[in-house]
Tab-separated table of C-alpha atoms in Angstrom:
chain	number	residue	atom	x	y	z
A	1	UNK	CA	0.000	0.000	0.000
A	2	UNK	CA	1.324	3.063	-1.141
A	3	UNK	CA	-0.451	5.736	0.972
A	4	UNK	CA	0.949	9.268	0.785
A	5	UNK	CA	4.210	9.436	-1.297
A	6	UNK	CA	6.447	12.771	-1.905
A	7	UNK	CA	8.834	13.295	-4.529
A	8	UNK	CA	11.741	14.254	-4.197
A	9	UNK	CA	13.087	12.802	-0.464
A	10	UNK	CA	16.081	15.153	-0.178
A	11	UNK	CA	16.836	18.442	-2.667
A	12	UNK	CA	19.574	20.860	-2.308
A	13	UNK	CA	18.760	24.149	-3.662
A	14	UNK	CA	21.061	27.374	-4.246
A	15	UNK	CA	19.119	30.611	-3.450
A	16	UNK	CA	16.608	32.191	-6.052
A	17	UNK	CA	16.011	28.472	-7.676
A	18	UNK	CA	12.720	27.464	-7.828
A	19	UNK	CA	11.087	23.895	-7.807
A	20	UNK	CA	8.113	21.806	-6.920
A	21	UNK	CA	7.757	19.069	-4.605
A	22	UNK	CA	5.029	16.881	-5.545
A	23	UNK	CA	2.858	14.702	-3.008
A	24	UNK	CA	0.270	11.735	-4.370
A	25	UNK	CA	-1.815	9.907	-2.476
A	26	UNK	CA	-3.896	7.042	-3.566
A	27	UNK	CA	-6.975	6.475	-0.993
A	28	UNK	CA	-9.315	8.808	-2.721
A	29	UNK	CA	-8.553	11.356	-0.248
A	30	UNK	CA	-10.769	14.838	-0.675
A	31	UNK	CA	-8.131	16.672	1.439
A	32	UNK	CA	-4.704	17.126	1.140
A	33	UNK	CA	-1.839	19.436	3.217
A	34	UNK	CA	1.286	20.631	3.159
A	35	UNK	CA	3.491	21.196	6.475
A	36	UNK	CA	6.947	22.648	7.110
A	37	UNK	CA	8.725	21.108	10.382
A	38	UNK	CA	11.206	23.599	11.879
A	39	UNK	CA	13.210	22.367	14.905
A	40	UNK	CA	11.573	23.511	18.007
A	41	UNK	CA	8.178	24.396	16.409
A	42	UNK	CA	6.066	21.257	15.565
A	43	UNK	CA	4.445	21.187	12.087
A	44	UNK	CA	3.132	23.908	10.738
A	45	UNK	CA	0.638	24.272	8.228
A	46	UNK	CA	1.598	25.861	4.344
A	47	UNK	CA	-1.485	25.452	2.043
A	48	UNK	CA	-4.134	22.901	2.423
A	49	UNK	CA	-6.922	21.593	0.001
A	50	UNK	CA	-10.397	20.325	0.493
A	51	UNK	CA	-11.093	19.114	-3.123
A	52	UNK	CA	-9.833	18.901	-6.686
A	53	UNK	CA	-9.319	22.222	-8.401
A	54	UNK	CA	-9.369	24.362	-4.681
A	55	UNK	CA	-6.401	24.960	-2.368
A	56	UNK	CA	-6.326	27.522	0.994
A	57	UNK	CA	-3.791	29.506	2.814
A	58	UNK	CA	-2.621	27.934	6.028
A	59	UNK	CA	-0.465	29.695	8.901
A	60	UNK	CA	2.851	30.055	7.022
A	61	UNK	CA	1.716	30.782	2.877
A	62	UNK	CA	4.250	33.325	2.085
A	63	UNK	CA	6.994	32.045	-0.535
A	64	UNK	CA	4.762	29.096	-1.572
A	65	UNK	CA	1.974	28.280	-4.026
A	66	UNK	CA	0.447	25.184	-4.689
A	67	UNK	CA	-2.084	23.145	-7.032
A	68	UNK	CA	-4.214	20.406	-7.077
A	69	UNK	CA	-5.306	19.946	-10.707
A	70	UNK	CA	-5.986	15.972	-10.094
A	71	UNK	CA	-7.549	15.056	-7.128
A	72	UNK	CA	-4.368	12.336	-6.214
A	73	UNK	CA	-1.928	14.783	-6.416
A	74	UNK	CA	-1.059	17.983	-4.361
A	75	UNK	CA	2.109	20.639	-5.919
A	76	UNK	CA	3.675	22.516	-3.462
A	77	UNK	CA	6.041	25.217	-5.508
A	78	UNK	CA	8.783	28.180	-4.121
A	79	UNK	CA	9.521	30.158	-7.165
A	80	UNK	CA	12.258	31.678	-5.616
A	81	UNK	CA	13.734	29.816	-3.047
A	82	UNK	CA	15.337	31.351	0.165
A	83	UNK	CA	17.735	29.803	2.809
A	84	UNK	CA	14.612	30.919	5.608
A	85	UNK	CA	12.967	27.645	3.478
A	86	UNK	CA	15.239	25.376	4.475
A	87	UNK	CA	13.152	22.909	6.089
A	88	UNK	CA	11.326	19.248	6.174
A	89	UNK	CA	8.140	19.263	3.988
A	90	UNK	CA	5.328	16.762	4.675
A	91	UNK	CA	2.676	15.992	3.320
A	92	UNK	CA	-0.649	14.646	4.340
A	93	UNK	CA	-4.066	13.615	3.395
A	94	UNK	CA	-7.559	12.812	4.784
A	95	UNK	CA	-11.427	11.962	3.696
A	96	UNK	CA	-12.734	15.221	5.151
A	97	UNK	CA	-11.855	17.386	7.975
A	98	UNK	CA	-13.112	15.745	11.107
A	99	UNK	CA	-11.330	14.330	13.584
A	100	UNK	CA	-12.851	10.928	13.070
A	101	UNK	CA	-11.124	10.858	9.532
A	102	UNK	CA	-6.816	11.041	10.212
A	103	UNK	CA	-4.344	12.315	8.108
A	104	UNK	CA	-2.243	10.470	6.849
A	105	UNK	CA	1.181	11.425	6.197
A	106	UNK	CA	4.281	10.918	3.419
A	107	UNK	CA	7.840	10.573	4.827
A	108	UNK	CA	8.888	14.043	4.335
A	109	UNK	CA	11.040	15.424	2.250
A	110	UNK	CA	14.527	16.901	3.261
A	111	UNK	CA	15.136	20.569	1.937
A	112	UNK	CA	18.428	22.748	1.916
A	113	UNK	CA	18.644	26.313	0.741
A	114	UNK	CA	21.994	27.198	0.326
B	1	UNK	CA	-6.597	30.686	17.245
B	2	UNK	CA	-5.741	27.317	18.862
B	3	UNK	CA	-2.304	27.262	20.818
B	4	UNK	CA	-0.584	23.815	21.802
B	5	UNK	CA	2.354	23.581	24.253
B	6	UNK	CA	4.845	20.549	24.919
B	7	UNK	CA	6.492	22.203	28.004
B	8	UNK	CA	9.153	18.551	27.927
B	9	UNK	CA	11.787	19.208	24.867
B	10	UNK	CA	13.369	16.014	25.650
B	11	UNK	CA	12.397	12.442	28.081
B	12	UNK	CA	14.341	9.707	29.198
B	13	UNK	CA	12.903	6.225	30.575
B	14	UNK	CA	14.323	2.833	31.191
B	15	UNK	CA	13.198	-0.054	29.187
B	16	UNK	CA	9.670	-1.511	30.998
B	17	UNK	CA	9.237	1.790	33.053
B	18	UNK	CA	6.273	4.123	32.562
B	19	UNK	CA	6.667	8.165	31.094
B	20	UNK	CA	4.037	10.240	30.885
B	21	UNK	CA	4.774	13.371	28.532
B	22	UNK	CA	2.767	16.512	29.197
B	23	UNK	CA	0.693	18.618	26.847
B	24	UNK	CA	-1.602	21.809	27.147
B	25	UNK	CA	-3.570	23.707	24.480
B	26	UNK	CA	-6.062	26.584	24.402
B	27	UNK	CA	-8.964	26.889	23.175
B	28	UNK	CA	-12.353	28.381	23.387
B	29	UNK	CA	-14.192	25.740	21.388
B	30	UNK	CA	-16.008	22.823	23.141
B	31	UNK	CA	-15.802	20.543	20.340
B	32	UNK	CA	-12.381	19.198	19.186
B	33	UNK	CA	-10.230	16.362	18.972
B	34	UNK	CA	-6.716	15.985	20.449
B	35	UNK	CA	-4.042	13.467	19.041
B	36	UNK	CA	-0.748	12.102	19.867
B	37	UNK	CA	1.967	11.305	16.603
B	38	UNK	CA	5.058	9.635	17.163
B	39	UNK	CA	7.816	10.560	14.813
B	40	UNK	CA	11.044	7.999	14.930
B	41	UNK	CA	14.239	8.623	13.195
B	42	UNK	CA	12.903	7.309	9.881
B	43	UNK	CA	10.673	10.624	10.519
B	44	UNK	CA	7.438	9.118	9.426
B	45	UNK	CA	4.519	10.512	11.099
B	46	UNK	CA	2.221	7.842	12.987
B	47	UNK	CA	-0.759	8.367	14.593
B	48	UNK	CA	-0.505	6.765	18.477
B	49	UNK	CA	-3.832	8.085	19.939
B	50	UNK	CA	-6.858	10.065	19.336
B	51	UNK	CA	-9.002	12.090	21.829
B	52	UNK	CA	-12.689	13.220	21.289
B	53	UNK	CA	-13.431	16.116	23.722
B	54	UNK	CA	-17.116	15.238	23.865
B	55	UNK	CA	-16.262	11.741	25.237
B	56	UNK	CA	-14.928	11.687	28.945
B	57	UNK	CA	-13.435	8.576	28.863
B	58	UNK	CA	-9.597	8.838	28.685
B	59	UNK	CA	-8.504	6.634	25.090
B	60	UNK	CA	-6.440	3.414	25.165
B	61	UNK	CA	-3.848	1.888	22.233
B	62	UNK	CA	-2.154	-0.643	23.976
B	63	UNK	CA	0.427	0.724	26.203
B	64	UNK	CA	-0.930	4.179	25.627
B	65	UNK	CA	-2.760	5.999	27.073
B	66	UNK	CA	-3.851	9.921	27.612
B	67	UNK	CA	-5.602	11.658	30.831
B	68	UNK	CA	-7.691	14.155	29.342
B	69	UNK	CA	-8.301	16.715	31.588
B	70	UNK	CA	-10.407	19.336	29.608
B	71	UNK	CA	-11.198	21.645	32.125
B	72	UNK	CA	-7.402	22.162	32.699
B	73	UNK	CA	-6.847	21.770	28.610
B	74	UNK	CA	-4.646	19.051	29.237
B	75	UNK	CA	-3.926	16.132	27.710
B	76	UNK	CA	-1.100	13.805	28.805
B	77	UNK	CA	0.530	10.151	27.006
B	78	UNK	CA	1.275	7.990	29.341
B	79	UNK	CA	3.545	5.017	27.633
B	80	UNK	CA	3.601	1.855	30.104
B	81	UNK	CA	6.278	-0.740	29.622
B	82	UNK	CA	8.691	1.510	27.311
B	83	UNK	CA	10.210	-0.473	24.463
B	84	UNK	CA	13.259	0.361	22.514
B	85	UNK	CA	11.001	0.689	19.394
B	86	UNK	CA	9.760	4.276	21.780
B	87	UNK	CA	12.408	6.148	21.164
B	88	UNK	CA	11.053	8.909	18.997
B	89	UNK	CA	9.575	12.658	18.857
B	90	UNK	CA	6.088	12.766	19.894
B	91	UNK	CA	3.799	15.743	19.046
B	92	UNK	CA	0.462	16.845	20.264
B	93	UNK	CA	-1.844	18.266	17.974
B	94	UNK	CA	-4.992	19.824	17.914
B	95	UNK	CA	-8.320	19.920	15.552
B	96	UNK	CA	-11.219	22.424	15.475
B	97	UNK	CA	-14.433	20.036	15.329
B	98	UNK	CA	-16.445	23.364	14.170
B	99	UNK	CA	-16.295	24.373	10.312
B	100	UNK	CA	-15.774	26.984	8.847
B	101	UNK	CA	-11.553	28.210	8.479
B	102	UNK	CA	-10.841	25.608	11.069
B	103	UNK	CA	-11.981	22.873	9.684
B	104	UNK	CA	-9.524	20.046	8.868
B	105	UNK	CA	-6.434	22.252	10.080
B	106	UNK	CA	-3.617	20.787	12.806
B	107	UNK	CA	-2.320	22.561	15.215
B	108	UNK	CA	0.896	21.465	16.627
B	109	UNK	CA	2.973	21.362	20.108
B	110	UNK	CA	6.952	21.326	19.857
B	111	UNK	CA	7.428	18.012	19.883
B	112	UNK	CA	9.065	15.903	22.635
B	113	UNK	CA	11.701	14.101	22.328
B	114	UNK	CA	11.803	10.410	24.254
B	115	UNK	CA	14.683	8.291	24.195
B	116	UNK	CA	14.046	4.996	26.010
B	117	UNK	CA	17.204	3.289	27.401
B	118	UNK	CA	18.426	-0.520	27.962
């Protein structure tokens, strides 16, 4: 079972690079997140979806966009990166928003602005 | 907004000893859930327990457990009979059961950090 799966795993950027870090999931999930985890400050929440074709602002949007043109797969995308993004980026999925429905989350992926 | 606070940066417990690690959280709502992930070195995220604030009976997993105290807006894992396997980060986290902006959105403590010994 593949779950939640991110792509790339680790990514070394130089400053003012972009790229996009890609999450799929394949339970039929309606919504889908994106989380930044900073040492000493949990997860924190970057854009989040509740269905195909819609995505939100969470607590930390700036320097990030995102899309979710299928509903399987969730973009997260810094168009110009900065060393302030250096960071571990999960993602996560669930049915809906209660509590009674998880998320479920991909094994991160490792990112280094230089 | 929801605030969650993991007061314990870092635990130690002997193999087959109880730890209890400590969370609090504000909030004015009266309907929410409360969860406990545990995140070992491989840094996966997994889901140990889940709390509904409408139910007064403190959940079970196992060898975890949680006192909710929800007056207090606490909510405590207690792991009995540590095993190696422990070892990890372990976050609190907090979701709004109302709609609306909330809905669906985590809310995160520090993190913990447990190391269980030999």
């Amino acid at each position: 079972n593949a779950g939640v799966t991110q792509t790339p795993k680790f990514r070394v950027l130089k400053t003012g690079q972009s790229m996009t870090l890609l999450c799929a999931q394949d339970m039929n999930h309606e919504y889908m997140y994106w989380y930044r985890q900073d040492p000493g400050m949990g997860l924190r929440l970057i854009h989040y979806s509740v269905g195909e074709g819609t995505t939100a602002k969470g607590e930390v949007p700036d320097g990030y966009n995102v899309s979710r043109l299928k509903k399987q797969n969730f973009l997260l995308g810094l168009e110009s990166a900065a060393p302030s993004q250096t960071s571990v980026y999960f993602c996560a999925s669930s049915y809906g928003g209660q509590g009674s429905q998880p998320q479920h989350f991909g094994d991160g992926t490792r990112l280094s602005i230089l | 907004a929801q605030t969650v606070t993991q007061s314990q940066p870092e635990m130690s417990v002997q193999e087959a000893e109880t730890v209890t690690l400590s969370c609090t959280y504000d909030t004015s709502e009266n309907n929410y859930y409360l969860f406990w992930y545990k995140q070992p070195p491989s840094r996966q995220m997994i889901l140990v327990i889940r709390q509904e604030a409408y139910k007064q009976q403190n959940a079970t997993e196992n060898r975890f457990s949680v006192n909710f105290q929800k007056a207090a807006k606490s909510f405590s894992l207690k792991i009995s009979d540590s095993q190696l396997g422990d070892t990890a980060m372990y976050f609190c986290a907090f979701l709004s059961g109302a709609g609306g902006t909330s809905y669906g959105k985590l809310t995160f403590g520090q993190g913990t950090i447990l190391t269980v010994h030999p």
